[in-house]
Short mmCIF file of C-alpha atoms in Angstrom, two decimals:
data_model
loop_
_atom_site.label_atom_id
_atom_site.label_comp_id
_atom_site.label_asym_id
_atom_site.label_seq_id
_atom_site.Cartn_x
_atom_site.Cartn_y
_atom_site.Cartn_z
CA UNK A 28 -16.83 17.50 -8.90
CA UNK A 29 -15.42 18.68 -12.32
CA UNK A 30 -11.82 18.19 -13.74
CA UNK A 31 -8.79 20.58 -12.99
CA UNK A 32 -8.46 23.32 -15.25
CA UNK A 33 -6.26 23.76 -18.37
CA UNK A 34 -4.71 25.96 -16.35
CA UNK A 35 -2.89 23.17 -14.04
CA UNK A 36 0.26 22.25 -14.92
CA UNK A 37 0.03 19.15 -16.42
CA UNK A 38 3.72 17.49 -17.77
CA UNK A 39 4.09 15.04 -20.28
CA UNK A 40 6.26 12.80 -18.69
CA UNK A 41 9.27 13.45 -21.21
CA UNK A 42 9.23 17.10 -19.95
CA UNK A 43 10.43 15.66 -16.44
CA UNK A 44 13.80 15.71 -14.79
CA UNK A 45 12.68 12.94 -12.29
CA UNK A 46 9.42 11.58 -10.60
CA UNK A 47 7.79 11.35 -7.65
CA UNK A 48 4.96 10.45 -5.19
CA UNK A 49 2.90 12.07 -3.57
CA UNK A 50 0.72 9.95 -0.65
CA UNK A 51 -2.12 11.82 1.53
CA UNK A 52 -3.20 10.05 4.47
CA UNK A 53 -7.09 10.70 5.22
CA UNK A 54 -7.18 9.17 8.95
CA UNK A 55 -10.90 8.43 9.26
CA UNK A 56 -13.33 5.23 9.17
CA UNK A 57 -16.70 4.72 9.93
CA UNK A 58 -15.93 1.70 12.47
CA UNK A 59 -13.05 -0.35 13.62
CA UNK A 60 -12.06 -3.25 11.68
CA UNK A 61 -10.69 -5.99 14.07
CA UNK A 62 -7.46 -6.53 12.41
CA UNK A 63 -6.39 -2.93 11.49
CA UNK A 64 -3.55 -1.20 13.48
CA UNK A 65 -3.27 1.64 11.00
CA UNK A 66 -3.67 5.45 12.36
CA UNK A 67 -7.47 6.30 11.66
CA UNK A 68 -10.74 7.80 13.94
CA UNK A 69 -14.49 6.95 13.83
CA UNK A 70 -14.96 10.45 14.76
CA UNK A 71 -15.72 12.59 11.72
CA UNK A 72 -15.68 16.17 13.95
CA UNK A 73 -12.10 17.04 12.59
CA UNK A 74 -12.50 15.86 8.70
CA UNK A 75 -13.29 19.00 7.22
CA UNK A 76 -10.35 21.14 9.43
CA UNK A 77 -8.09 18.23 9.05
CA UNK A 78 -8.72 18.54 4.78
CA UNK A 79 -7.71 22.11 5.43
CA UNK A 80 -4.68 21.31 7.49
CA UNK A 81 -3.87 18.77 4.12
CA UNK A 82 -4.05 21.95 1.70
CA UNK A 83 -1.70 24.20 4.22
CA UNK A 84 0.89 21.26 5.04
CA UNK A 85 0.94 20.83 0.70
CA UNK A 86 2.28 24.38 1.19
CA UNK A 87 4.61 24.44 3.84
CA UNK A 88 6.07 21.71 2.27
CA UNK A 89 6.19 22.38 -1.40
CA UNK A 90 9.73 21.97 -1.40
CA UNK A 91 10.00 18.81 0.15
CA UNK A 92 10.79 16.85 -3.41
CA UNK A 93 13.08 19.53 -5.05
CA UNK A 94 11.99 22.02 -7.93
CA UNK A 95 12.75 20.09 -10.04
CA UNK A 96 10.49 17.26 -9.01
CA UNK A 97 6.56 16.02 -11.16
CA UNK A 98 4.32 13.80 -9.23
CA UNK A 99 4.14 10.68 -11.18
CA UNK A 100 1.76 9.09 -8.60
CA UNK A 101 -0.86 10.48 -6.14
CA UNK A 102 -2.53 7.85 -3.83
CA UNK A 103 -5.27 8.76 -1.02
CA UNK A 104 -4.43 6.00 1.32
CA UNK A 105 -6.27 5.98 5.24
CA UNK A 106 -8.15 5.73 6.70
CA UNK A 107 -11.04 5.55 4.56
CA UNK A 108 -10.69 7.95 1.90
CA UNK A 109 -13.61 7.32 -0.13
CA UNK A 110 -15.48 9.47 2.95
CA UNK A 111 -14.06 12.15 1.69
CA UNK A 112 -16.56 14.66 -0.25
CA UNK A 113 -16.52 16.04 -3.89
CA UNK A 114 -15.48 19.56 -2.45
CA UNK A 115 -12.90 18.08 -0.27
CA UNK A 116 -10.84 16.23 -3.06
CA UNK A 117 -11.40 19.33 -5.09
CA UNK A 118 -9.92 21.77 -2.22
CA UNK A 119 -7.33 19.00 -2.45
CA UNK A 120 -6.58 18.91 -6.05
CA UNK A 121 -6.95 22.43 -6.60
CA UNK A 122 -4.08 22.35 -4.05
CA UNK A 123 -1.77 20.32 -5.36
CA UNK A 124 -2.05 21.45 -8.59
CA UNK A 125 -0.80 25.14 -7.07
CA UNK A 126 2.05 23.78 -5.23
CA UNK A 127 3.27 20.37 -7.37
CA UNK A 128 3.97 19.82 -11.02
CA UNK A 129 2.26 16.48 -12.13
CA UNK A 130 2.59 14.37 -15.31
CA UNK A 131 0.00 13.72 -18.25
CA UNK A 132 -0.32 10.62 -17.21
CA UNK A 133 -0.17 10.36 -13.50
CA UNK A 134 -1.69 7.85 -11.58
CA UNK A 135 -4.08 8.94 -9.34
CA UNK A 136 -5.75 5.73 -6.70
CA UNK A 137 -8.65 6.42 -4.01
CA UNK A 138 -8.75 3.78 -1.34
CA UNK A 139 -12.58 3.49 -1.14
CA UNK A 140 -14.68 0.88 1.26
CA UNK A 141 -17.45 -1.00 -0.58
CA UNK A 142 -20.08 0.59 1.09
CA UNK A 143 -19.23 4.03 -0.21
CA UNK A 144 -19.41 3.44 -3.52
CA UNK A 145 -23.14 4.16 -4.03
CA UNK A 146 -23.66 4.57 -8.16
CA UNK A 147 -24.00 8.37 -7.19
CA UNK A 148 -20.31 8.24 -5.32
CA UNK A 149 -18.94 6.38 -7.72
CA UNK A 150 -20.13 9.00 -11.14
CA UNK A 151 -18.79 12.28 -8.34
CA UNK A 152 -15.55 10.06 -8.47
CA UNK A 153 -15.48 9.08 -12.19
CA UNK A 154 -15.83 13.36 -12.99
CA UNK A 155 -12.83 14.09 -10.91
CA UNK A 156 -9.05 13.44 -11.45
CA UNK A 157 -8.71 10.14 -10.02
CA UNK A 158 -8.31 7.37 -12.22
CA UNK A 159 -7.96 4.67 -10.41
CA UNK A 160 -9.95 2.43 -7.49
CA UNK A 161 -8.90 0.29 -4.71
CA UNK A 162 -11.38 -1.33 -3.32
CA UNK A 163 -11.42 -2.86 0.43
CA UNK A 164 -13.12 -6.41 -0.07
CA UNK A 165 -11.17 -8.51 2.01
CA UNK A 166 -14.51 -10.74 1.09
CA UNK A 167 -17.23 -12.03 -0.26
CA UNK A 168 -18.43 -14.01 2.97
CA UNK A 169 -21.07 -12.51 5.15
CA UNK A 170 -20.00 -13.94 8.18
CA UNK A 171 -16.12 -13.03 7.82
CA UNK A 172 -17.28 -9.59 6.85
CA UNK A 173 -18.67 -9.50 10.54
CA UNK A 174 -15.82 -11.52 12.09
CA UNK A 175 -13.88 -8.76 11.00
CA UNK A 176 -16.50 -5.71 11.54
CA UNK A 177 -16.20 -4.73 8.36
CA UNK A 178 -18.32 -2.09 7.54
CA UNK A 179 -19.94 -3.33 3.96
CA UNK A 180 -21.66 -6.82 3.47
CA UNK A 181 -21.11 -9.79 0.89
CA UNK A 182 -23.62 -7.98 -1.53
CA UNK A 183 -21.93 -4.72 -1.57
CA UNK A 184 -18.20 -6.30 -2.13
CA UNK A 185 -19.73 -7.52 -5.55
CA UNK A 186 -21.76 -4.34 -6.06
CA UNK A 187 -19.06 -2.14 -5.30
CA UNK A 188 -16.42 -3.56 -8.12
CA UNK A 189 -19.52 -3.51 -10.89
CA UNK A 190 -20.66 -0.05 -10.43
CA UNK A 191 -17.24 1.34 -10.51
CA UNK A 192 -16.56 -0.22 -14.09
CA UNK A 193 -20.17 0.72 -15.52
CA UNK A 194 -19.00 4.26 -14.13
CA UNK A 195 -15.70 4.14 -16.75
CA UNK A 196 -13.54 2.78 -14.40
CA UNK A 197 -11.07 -0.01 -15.89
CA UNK A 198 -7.95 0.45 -13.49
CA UNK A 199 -9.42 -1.04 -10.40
CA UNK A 200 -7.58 -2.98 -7.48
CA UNK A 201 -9.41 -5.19 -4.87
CA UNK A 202 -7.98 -6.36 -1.34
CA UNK A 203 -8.71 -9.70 -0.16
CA UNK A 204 -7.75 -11.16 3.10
CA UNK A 205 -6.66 -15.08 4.10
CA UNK A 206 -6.00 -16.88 6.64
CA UNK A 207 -9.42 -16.18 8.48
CA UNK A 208 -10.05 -18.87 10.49
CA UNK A 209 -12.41 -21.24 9.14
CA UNK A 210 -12.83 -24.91 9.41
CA UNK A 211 -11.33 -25.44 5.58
CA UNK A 212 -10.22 -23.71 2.35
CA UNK A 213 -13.70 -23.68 0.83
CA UNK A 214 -14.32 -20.34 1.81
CA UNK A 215 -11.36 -18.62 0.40
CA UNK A 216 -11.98 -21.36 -2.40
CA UNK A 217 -15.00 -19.03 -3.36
CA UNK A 218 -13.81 -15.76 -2.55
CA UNK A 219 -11.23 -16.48 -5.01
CA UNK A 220 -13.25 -17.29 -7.49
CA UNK A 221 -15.68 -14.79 -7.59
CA UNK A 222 -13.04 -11.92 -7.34
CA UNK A 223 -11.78 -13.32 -11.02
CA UNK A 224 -15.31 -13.27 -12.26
CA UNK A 225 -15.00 -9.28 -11.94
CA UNK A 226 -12.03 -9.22 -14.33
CA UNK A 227 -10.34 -6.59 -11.84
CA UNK A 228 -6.91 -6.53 -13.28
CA UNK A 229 -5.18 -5.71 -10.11
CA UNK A 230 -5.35 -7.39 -6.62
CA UNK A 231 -3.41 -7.22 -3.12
CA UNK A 232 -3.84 -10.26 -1.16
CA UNK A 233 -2.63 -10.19 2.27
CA UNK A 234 -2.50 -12.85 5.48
CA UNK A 235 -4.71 -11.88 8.18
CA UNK A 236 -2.10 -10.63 10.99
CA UNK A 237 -3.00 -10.04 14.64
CA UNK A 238 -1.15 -6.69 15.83
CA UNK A 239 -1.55 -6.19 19.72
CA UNK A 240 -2.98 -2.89 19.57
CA UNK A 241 -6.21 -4.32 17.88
CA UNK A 242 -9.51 -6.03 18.89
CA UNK A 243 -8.03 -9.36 17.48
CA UNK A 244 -5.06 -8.47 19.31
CA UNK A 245 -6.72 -8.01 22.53
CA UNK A 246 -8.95 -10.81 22.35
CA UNK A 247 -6.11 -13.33 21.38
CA UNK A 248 -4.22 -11.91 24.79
CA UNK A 249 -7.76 -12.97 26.66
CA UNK A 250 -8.05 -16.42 25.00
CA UNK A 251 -11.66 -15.81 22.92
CA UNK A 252 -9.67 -15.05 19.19
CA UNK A 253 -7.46 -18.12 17.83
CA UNK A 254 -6.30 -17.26 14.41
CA UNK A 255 -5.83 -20.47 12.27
CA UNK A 256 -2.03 -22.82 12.23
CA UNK A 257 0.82 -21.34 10.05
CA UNK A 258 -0.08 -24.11 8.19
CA UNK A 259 -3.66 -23.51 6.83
CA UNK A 260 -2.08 -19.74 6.02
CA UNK A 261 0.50 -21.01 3.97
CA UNK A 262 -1.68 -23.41 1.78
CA UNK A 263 -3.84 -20.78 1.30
CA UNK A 264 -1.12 -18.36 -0.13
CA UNK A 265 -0.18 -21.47 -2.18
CA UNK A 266 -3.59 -21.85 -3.21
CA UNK A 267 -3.49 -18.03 -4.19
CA UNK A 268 -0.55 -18.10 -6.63
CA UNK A 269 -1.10 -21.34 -8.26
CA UNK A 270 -5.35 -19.90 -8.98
CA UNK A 271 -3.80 -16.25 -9.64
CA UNK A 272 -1.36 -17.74 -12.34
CA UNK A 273 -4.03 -20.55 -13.97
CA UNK A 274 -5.86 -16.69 -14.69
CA UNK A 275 -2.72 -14.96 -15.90
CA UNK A 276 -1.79 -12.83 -13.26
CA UNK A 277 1.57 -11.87 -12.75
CA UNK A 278 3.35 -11.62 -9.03
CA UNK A 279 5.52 -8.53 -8.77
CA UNK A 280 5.58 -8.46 -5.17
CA UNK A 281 4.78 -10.88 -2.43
CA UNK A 282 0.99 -9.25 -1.90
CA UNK A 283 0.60 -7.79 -5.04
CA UNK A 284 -0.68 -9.48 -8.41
CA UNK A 285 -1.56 -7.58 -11.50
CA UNK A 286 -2.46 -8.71 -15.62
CA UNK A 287 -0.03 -7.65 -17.37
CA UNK A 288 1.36 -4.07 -17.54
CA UNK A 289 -1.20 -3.90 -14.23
CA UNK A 290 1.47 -2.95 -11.70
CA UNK A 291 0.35 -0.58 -9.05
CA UNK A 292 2.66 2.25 -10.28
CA UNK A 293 2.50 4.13 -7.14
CA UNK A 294 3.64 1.07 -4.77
CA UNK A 295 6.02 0.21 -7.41
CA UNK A 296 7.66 3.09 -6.82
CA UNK A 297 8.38 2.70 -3.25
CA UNK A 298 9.65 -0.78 -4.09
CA UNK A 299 12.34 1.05 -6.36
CA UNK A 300 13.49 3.77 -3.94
CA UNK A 301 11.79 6.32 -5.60
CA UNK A 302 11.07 9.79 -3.40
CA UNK A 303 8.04 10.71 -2.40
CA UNK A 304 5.96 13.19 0.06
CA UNK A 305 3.56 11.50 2.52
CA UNK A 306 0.77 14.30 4.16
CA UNK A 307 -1.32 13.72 7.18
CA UNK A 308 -1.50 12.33 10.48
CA UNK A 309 1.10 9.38 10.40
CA UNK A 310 2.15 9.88 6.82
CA UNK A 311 6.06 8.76 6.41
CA UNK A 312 7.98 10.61 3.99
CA UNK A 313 10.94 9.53 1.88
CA UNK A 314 13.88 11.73 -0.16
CA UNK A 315 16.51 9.57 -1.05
CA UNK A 316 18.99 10.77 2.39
CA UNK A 317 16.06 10.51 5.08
CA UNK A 318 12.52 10.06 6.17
CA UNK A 319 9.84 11.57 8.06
CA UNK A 320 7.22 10.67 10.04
CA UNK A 321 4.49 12.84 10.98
CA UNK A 322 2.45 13.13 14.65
CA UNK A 323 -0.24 10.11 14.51
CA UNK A 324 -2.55 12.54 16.39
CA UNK A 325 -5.24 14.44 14.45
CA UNK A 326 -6.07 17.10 16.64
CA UNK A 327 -2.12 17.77 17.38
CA UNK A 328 -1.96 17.86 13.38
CA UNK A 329 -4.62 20.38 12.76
CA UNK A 330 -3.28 22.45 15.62
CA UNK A 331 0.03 22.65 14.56
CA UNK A 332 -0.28 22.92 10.87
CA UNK A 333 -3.12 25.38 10.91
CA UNK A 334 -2.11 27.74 13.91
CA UNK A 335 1.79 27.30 14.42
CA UNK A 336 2.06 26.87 10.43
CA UNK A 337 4.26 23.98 11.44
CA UNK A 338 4.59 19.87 10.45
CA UNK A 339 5.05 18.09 13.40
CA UNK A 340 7.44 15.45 12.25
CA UNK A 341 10.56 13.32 13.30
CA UNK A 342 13.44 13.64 10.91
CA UNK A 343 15.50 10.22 10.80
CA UNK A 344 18.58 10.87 8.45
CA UNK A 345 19.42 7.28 6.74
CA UNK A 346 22.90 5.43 7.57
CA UNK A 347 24.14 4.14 4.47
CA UNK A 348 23.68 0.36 6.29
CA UNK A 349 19.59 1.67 6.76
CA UNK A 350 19.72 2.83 2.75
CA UNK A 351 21.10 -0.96 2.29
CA UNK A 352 19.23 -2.68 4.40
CA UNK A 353 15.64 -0.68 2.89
CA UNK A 354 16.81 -1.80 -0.28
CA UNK A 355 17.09 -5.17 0.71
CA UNK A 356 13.69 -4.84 2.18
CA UNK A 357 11.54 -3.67 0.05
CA UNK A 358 13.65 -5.24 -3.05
CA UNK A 359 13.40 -9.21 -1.98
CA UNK A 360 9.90 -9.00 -2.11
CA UNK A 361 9.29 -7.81 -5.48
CA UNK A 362 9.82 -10.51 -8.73
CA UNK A 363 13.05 -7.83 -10.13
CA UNK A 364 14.49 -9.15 -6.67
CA UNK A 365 17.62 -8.21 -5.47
CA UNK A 366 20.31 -7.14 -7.76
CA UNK A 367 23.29 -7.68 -5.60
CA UNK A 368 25.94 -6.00 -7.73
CA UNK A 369 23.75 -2.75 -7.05
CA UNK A 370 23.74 -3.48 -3.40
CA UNK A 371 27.51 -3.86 -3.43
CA UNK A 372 28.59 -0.91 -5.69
CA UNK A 373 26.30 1.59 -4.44
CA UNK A 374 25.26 0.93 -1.14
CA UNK A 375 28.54 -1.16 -0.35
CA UNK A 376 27.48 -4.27 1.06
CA UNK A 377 28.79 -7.26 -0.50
CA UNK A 378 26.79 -10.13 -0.17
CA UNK A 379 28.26 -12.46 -2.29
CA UNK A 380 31.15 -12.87 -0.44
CA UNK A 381 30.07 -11.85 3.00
CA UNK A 382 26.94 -14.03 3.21
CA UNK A 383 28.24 -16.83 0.52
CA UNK A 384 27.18 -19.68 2.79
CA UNK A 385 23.65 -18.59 3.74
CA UNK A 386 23.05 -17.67 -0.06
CA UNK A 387 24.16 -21.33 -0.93
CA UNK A 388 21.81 -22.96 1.83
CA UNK A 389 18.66 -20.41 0.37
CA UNK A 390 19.64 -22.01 -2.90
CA UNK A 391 20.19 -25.40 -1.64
CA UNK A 392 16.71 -25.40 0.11
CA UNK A 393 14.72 -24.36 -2.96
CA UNK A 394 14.07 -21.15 -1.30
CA UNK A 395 15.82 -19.00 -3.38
CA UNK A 396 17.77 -17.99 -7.19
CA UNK A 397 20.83 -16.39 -7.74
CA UNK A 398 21.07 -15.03 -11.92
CA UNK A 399 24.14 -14.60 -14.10
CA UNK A 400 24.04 -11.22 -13.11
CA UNK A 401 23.73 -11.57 -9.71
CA UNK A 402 20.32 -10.82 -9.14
CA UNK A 403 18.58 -12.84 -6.00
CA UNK A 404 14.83 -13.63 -6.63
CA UNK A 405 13.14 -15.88 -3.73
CA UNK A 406 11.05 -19.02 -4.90
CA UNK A 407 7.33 -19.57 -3.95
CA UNK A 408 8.41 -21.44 -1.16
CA UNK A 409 11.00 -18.66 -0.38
CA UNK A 410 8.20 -16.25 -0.08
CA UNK A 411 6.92 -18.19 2.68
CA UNK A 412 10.06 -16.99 4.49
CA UNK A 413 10.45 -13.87 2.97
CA UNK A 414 10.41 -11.60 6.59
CA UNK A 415 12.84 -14.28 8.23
CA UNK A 416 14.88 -14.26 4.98
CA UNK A 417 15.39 -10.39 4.95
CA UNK A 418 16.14 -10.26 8.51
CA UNK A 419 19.09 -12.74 8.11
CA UNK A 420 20.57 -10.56 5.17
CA UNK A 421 19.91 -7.30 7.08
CA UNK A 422 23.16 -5.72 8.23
CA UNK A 423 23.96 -4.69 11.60
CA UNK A 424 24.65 -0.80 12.03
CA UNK A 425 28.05 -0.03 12.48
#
């Protein structure tokens, strides 16, 4: 797979009148974790019409962001993306690069499981646009690997992260998973360690969660899966920041831990409001007055993007108490935080004096900082509560 011609239009970023994302959802896996309630098939039947239904939705929706729009970000999420093949991203990037401006710089991730990235895989991937990896771990422990039916085994997690950086790669992400339910912390002791011995500068750690339309799910509802006390979860995400800062990693949002200058630019983004155009089966879409979400059915997708020329999407316009309360979402769990002056001159909700006393008792508790400027920024132990927290402060729709 070669790079995109001098002919693409490529943007330095000054050139730009504003930026954007651009997500493409590639809905297909080679098994089913346990845990995962994301939109995705083992069957591989509809992968190459479904890539083609990609390149025609890029079309019919080429407008989506404005013309005045450059992709900042691109980011093949899934699914599994990394199952894609060298002339599928290229059909793909060829595509974009009719329909989309994108900057010098952009970054460009691939969501790839371990056991895809073969030393051949990972040179096809190194030769094409994408410059940046994020790796499924979620561990280094053979038997939590199969707890979890995850596809790759302890020696390929390892394998995986080394190959890709003999291959060129330096901006590389890893997911890890806690709260697995084992009979201590040793476990995620070691997985812990041995992710920093990579030198990744980038990693997304996230608490095992049991969604009821999952095999963890359904075996919890039979009695024969008992995920571990909130207890053991919480040490363990206490165990994760004080380890992550001992190695100098920063926390810019509750999952999400970078060096420095590391930030995932493309989830960033969300984090800020920025617009963006999600493709594929399931993909959400975002333009600053409204989202979309698109059919979670792939054979529904291909049919009506490839015959009928259509997307078949839900519009939902925003209120401005959903544009407040998003903010408040998504803002509360990054380290900026909340600036509540921005919430109450632009999105008009005033916090500071409608919610004084619950923003005293955060304070009070430890669980949460109020700045100078009136900028709310929850504690460690305030990230604990970070769902319950933005649930209180959510505002109900007139």
């Amino acid at each position: 797979m070669g790079k995109l011609p001098h002919s693409c239009s490529l943007l330095p970023r000054h050139c730009t009148t504003y930026l954007a994302g651009l997500y493409l959802h590639i809905p297909f896996c080679k098994q089913a974790c346990h845990y995962c309630d994301f939109h995705f098939s083992t069957s591989m039947g509809l992968k190459s019409r479904l890539v083609d239904a990609l390149t025609q939705e890029l079309a019919l929706r080429a407008d989506y962001l404005g013309p005045q729009s450059v992709l900042e970000t691109i980011y093949f999420g899934g699914g599994t993306p990394s199952l894609l093949t060298a002339t599928e991203l290229d059909q793909i990037f060829n595509a974009i690069h009719i329909h989309f401006r994108v900057a010098a710089d952009a970054e460009i991730t691939l969501e790839a499981n371990p056991d895809d990235l073969t030393a051949a895989k990972v040179r096809e991937l190194a030769a094409s646009p994408i410059n940046r990896l994020s790796i499924g771990l979620q561990s280094f422990h053979e038997p939590h690997l199969r707890l979890m039916n995850r596809a790759h085994s302890a020696i390929e997690s390892t394998a995986a992260v080394q190959l890709a950086q003999e291959a060129g790669f330096e901006n590389i992400s890893v997911d890890l998973i806690y709260g697995v339910p084992a009979p201590d912390h040793g476990i995620w002791e070691e997985d812990l360690a041995k992710v920093f011995a990579l030198q990744v500068p980038h990693l997304s750690c996230y608490a095992l969660t049991v969604e009821p339309d999952t095999v963890f799910g359904r075996q919890l509802k039979k009695g024969t899966f008992r995920p571990p006390p909130d207890e053991f979860v919480a040490r363990q995400f206490e165990m994760l920041l004080a380890e992550l800062a001992r190695h100098g990693y920063q926390q810019y949002e509750i999952s999400n831990f970078c060096q420095p200058g590391r930030e995932s630019r493309h989830n960033s983004a969300y984090w800020r409001g920025v617009p963006y155009l999600g493709l594929g089966p399931s993909a959400h879409s975002f333009n600053g007055v409204s989202r979309q979400y698109t059919l979670a059915n792939n054979p529904q997708y291909v049919t009506s993007v490839l015959e009928q020329h259509e997307v078949p999407a839900t519009i939902e316009f925003l209120s401005p108490t959903d544009r407040a309360n998003e903010y408040l979402m998504t803002s509360l769990r990054t380290a900026r935080g909340t600036d509540l002056r921005h919430l109450h001159t632009s999105l008009g909700v005033n916090l500071v004096a409608d919610r004084a006393d619950y923003l005293k008792y955060l304070q009070t508790n430890g669980w949460a900082t109020i700045s100078a400027d009136e900028v709310l920024t929850l504690t460690d132990k305030g990230k604990l509560l970070a769902d319950q927290i933005t649930l209180e402060l959510f505002q109900e729709a007139e």
